Coordinates of C-alpha atoms in Angstrom, one line a residue:
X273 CA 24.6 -14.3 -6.9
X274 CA 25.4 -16.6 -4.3
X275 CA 23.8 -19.9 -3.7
X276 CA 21.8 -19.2 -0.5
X277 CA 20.9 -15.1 -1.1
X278 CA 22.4 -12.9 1.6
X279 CA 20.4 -10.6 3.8
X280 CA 2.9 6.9 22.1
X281 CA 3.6 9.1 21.4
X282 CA -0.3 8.2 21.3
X283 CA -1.5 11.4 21.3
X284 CA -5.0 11.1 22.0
X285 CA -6.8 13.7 23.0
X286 CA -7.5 12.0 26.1
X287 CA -10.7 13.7 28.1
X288 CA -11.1 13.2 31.3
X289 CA -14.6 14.9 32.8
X290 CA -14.9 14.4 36.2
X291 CA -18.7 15.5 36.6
X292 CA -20.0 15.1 40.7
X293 CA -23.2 15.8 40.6
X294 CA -24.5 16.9 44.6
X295 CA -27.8 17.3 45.1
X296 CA -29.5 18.6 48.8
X297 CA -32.9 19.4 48.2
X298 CA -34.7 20.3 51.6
X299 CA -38.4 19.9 52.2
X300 CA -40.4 22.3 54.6
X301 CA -39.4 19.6 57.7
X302 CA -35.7 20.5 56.8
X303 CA -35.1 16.5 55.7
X304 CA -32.2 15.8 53.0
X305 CA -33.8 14.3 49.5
X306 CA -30.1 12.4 49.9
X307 CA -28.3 11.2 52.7
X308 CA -24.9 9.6 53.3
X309 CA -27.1 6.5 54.4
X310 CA -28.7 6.3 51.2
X311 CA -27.8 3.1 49.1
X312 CA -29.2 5.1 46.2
X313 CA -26.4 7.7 46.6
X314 CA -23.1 7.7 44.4
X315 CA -20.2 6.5 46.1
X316 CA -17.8 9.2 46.9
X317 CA -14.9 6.6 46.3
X318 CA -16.0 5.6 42.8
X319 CA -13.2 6.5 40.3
X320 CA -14.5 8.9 36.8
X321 CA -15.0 7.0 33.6
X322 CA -11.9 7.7 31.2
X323 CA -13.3 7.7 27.5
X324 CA -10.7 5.0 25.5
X325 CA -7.8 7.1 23.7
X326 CA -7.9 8.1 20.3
X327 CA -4.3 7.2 19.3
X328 CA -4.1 11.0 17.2
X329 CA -1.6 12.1 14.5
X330 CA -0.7 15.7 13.7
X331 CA 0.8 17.7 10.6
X332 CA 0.6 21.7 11.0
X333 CA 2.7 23.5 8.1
X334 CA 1.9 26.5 9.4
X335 CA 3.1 25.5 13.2
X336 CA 5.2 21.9 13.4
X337 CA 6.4 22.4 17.0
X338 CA 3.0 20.5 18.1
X339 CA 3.3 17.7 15.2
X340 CA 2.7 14.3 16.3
X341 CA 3.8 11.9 13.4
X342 CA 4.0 8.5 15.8
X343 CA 1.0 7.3 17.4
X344 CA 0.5 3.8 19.5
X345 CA -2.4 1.7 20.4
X346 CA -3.0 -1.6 21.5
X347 CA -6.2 -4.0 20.2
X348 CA -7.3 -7.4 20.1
X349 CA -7.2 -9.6 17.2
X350 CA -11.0 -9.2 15.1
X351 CA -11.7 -5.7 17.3
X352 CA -10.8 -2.3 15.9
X353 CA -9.1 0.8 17.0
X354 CA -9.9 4.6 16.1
X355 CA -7.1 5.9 14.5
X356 CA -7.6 10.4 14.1
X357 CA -5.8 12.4 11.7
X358 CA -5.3 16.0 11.5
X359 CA -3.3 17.1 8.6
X360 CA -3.6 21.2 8.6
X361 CA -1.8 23.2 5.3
X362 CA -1.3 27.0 4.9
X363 CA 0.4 27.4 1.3
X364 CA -0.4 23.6 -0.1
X365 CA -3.2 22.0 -1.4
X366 CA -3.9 18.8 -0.2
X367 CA -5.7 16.9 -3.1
X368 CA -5.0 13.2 -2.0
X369 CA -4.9 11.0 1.2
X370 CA -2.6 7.8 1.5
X371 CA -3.1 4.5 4.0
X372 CA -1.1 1.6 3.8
X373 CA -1.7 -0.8 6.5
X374 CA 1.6 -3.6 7.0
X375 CA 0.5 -6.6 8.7
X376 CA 3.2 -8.5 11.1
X377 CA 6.3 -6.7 8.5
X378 CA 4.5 -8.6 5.6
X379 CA 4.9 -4.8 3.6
X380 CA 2.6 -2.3 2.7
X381 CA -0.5 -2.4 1.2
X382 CA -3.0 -0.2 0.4
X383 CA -5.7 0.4 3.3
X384 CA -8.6 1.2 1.2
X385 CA -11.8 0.0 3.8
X386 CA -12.9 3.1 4.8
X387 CA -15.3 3.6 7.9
X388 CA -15.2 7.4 8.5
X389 CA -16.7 9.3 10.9
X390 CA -16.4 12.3 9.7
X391 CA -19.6 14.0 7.2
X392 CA -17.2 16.1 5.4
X393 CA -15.8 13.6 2.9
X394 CA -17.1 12.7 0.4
X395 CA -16.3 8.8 0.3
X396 CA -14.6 8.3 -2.9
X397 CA -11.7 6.8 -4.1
X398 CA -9.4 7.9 -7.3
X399 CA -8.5 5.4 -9.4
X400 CA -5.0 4.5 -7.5
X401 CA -7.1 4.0 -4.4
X402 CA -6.3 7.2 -2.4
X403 CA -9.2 9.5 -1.3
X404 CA -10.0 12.2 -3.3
X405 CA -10.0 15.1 -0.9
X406 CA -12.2 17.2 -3.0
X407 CA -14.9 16.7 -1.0
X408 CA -12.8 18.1 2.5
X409 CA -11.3 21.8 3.2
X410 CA -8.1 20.3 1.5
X411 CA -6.4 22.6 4.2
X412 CA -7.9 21.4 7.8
X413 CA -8.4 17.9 7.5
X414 CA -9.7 16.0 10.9
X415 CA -10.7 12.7 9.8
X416 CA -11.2 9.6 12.5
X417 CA -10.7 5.9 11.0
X418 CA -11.6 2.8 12.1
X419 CA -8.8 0.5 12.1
X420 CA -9.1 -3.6 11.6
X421 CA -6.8 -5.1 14.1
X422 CA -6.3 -8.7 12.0
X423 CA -6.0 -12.2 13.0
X424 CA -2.0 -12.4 14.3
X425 CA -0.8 -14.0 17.3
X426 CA 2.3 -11.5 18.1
X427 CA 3.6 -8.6 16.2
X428 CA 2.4 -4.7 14.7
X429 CA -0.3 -3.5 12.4
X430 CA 1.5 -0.4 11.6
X431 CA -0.8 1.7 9.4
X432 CA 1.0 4.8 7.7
X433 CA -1.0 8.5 6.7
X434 CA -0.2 10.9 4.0
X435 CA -1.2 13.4 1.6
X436 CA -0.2 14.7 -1.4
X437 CA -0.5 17.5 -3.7
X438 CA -1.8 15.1 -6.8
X439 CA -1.5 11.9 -7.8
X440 CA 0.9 10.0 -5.3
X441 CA 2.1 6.3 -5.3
X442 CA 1.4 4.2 -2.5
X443 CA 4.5 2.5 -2.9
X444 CA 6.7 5.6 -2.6
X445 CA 5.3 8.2 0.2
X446 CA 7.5 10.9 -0.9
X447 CA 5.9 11.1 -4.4
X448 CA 4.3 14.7 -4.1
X449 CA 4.4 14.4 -0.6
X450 CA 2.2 17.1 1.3
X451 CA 3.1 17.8 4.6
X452 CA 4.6 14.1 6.0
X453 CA 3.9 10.4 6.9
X454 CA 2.7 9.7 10.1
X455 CA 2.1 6.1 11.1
X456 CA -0.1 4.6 14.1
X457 CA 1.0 0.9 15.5
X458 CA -1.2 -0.9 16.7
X459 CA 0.4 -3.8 18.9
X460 CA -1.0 -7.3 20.1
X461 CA 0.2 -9.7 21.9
X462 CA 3.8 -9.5 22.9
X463 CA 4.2 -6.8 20.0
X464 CA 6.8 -9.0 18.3
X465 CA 6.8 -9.8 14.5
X466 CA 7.9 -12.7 13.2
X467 CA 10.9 -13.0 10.6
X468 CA 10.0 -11.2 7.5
X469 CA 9.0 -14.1 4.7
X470 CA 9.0 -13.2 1.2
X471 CA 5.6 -12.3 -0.9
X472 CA 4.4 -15.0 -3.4
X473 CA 3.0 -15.4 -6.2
X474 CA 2.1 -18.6 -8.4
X475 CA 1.4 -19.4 -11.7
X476 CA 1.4 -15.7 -13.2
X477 CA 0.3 -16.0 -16.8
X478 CA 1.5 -13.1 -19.2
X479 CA 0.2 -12.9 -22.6
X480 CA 2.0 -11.8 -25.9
X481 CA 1.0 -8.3 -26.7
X482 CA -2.5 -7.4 -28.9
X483 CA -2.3 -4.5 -31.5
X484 CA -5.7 -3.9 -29.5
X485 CA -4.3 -3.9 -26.3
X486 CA -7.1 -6.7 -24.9
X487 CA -4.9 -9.1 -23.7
X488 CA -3.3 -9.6 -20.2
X489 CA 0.4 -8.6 -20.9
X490 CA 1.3 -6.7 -18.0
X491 CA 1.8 -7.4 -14.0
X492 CA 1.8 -5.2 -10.9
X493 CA 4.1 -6.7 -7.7
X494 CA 1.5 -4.1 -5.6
X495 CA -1.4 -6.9 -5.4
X496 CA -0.4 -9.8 -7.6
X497 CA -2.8 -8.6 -10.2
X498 CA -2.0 -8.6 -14.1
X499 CA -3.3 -6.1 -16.5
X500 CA -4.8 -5.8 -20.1
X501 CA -2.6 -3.0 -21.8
X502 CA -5.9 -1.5 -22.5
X503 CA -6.4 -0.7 -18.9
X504 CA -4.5 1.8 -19.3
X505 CA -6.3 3.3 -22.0
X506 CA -10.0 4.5 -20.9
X507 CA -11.9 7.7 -20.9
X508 CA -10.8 9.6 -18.0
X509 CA -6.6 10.2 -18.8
X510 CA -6.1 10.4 -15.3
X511 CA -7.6 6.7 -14.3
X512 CA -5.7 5.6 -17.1
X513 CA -2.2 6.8 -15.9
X514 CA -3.1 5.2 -12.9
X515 CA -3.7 1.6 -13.8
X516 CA 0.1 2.0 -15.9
X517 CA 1.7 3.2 -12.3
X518 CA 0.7 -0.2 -11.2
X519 CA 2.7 -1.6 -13.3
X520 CA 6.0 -3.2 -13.0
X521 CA 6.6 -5.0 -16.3
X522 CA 5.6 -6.3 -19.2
X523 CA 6.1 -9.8 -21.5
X524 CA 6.8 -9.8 -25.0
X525 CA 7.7 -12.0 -27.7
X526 CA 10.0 -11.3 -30.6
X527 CA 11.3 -13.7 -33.4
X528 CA 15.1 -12.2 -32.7
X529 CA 14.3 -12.0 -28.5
X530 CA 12.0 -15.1 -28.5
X531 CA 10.4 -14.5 -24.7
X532 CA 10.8 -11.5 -23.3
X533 CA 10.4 -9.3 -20.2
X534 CA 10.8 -5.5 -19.9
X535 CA 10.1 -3.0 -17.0
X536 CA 7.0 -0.6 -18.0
X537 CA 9.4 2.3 -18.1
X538 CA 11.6 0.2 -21.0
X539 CA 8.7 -1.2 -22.5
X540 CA 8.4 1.1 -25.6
X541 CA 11.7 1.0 -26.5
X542 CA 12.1 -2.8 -26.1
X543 CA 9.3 -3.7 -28.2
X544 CA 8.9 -0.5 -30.3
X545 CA 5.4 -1.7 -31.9
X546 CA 2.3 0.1 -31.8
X547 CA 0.2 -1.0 -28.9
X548 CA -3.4 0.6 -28.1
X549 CA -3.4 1.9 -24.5
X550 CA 0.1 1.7 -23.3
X551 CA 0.7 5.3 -24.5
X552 CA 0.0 8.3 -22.2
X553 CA -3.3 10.1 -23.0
X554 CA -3.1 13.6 -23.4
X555 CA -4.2 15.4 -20.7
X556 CA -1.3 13.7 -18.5
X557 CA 1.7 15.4 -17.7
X558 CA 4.7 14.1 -16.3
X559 CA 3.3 10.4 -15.8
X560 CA 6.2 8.2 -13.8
X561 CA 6.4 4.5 -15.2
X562 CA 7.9 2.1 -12.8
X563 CA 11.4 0.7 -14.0
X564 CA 12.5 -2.6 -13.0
X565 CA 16.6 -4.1 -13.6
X566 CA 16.7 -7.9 -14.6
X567 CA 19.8 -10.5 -14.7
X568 CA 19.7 -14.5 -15.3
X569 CA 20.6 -16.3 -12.5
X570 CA 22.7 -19.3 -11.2
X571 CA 20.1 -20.0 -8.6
X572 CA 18.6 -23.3 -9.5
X573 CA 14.4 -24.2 -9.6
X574 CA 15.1 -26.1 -6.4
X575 CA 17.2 -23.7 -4.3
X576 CA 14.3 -21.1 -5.6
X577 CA 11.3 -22.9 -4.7
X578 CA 13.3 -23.2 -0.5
X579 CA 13.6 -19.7 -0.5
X580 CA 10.6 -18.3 2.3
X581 CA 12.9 -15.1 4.0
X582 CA 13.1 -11.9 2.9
X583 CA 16.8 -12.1 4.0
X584 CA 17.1 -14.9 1.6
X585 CA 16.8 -12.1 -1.2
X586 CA 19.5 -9.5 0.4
X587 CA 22.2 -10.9 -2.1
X588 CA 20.4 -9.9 -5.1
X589 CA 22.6 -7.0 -7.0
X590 CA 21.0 -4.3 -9.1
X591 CA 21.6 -4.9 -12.6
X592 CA 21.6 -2.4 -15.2
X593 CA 19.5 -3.5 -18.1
X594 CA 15.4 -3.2 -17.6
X595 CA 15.0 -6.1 -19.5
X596 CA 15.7 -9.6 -20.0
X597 CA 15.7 -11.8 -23.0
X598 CA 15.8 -15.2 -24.7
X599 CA 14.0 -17.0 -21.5
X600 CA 13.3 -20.6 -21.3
X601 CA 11.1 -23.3 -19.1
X602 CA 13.3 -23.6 -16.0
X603 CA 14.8 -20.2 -15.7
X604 CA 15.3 -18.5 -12.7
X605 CA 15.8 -14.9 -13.4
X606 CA 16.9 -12.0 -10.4
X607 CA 15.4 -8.9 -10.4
X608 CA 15.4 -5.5 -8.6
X609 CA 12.2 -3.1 -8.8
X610 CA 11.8 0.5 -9.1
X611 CA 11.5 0.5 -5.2
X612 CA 14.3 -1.1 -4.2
X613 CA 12.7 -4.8 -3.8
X614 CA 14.8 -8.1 -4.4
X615 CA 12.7 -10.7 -6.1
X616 CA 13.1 -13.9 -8.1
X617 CA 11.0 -15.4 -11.3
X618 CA 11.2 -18.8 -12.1
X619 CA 10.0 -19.2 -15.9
X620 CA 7.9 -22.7 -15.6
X621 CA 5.8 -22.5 -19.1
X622 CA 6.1 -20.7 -22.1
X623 CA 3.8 -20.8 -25.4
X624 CA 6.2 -19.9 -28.0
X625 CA 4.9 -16.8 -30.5
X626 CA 3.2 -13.3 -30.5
X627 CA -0.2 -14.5 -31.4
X628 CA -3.0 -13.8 -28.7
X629 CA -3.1 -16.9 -27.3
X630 CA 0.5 -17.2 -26.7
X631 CA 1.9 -16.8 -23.4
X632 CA 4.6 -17.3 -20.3
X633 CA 3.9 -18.5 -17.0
X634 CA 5.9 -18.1 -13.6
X635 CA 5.9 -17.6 -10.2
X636 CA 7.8 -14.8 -8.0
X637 CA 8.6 -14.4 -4.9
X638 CA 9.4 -10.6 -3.8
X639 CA 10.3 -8.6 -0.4
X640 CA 7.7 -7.4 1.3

């Protein structure tokens, strides 16, 4: 790798109701209740009220002609918008709904603060975060959100809509995609985002793997959080393969591979031990683990720690192994996940072994 890293319609319904109420009553003298001269009488010249747009997205399998997948809207910073959905199906079921808001081109991250106005969902979550549509029609859905415009000087909120017909993957809208993905911008100030600069995260501490599965071994790139292995082994199957979707890889220590990472989908086969809670549950059919390519790179623990673009990252090739061996304190190692994102690890700690207590530290910093 080189040394520097190469890189309205808003459909609201809109209602106007343009209501002029006139009212001559007559007495038995034949005077007017209201007259022109009467201060108390509505100006003529007064404009009608509009009620605020909704900005409104649409998804009709059975009719697309009328489909409305962008929406705009404009907000101040600590206000929020209404954002309506109406996702209509004739031969699918839709099981799951998706939002992802992306702050400024930070990258997308789950929306999960729900405010609905509507009585016919239930307001649950699934384990992955989506809403579990089993409370709605599953075919007409007409749900209005309210929308948190954050604290940013210039640029988008752009928050993306979706449904699926099971489990999906907020990091990849096309996973059992429904009907589509309709996204509604919200825009403040002079709309503008600034340069994209790369995600961070600090001091990530990865423990050797447990026979039991109790100890932090695995991290997910999604929010920064790391995971015990048995997370992924609980009662319900289904929450289960959900926490292991999070995740992007795994640490483990050999005595012939000393410190070691391998992507989640690799993970069995490079560290073919038993392991309580990495295994699918039955009851889970075709569960997707995230793979993740790894190379050791030139880049230096000083060139890493300048990086802050997201275009300082475009230089990073795909490699082809899913994991990486053999690491030591001052390592910087390249890596592409199973999305397509161009990171960098730098290795700052390790505690040699495969006891419990034994463990790597690093930081990353990722595309958004």
């Amino acid at each position: 790798m080189k040394k520097r890293l190469l890189t309205k319609i808003t459909s609201g319904v809109v209602i106007f109701t343009l209501a002029l109420f006139i009212s001559s009553c007559s007495n038995d003298e034949g005077n007017v209740f209201d007259t022109p001269n009467d201060p108390e009488q509505d100006n003529p010249d007064d404009e009608p009220e509009e009620e605020e747009e909704v900005a409104t997205l649409i998804f009709n399998e059975g009719d697309p002609s009328n489909d409305i997948v962008v929406a705009e809207a404009s907000g101040e910073v600590g206000t929020e918008v209404e954002g309506r959905v109406i996702f209509t199906s004739t031969d699918l079921t839709q099981r799951r709904m998706y939002i992802t808001q992306n702050v400024g081109g930070s990258g997308d991250m789950p929306f999960n603060n729900f405010d609905l106005d509507s009585d016919d969902l239930q307001k649950a979550t699934k384990a992955d975060g989506s809403i579990d549509l089993d409370g709605a029609t599953k075919k007409e859905i007409d749900f209005t959100f309210s929308l948190p415009v954050p604290d940013i000087d210039n640029g988008e909120i752009v928050y993306s809509f979706w449904t699926t017909t099971g489990k999906g993957d907020f990091r990849d809208p096309t996973k059992r995609l429904a009907l589509g993905v309709g996204t509604i911008t919200v825009t403040v100030g002079n709309g503008n985002n600034p340069d994209a600069e790369v995600r961070s995260f600090t001091d990530i501490q990865l423990f050797a793997p447990a026979e039991d599965g109790t100890t932090e071994t695995f991290l997910s790139f999604l929010n920064g959080t790391v995971y015990k292995i048995v997370d992924g082994d609980v009662d319900d199957p289904e929450q289960g393969a959900a926490f292991r979707a999070f995740w992007d890889f795994g640490y483990y220590y050999t005595n012939d591979e000393k410190a070691s990472f391998a992507s989640t989908a690799f993970y069995k086969t490079a560290f073919p031990f038993d392991v309580e809670g990495f295994e699918a549950e039955e009851g889970v059919e075709d569960e997707e683990l995230n793979e993740m390519f790894f190379e050791l790179s030139a880049i230096t623990k000083t060139e890493f720690d300048a990086i802050t673009l997201s275009e300082d990252l475009d230089g990073i090739e795909q490699d082809e192994f899913q994991k990486v061996t053999s690491m030591n304190v001052g390592d910087v190692i390249e890596f592409v996940d199973n999305y397509g994102k161009k990171g960098l690890i730098k290795i700052t700690e390790i505690e040699p072994g495969f006891n419990n207590n034994d463990y790597i530290m690093f930081d990353v910093k990722i595309q958004p």
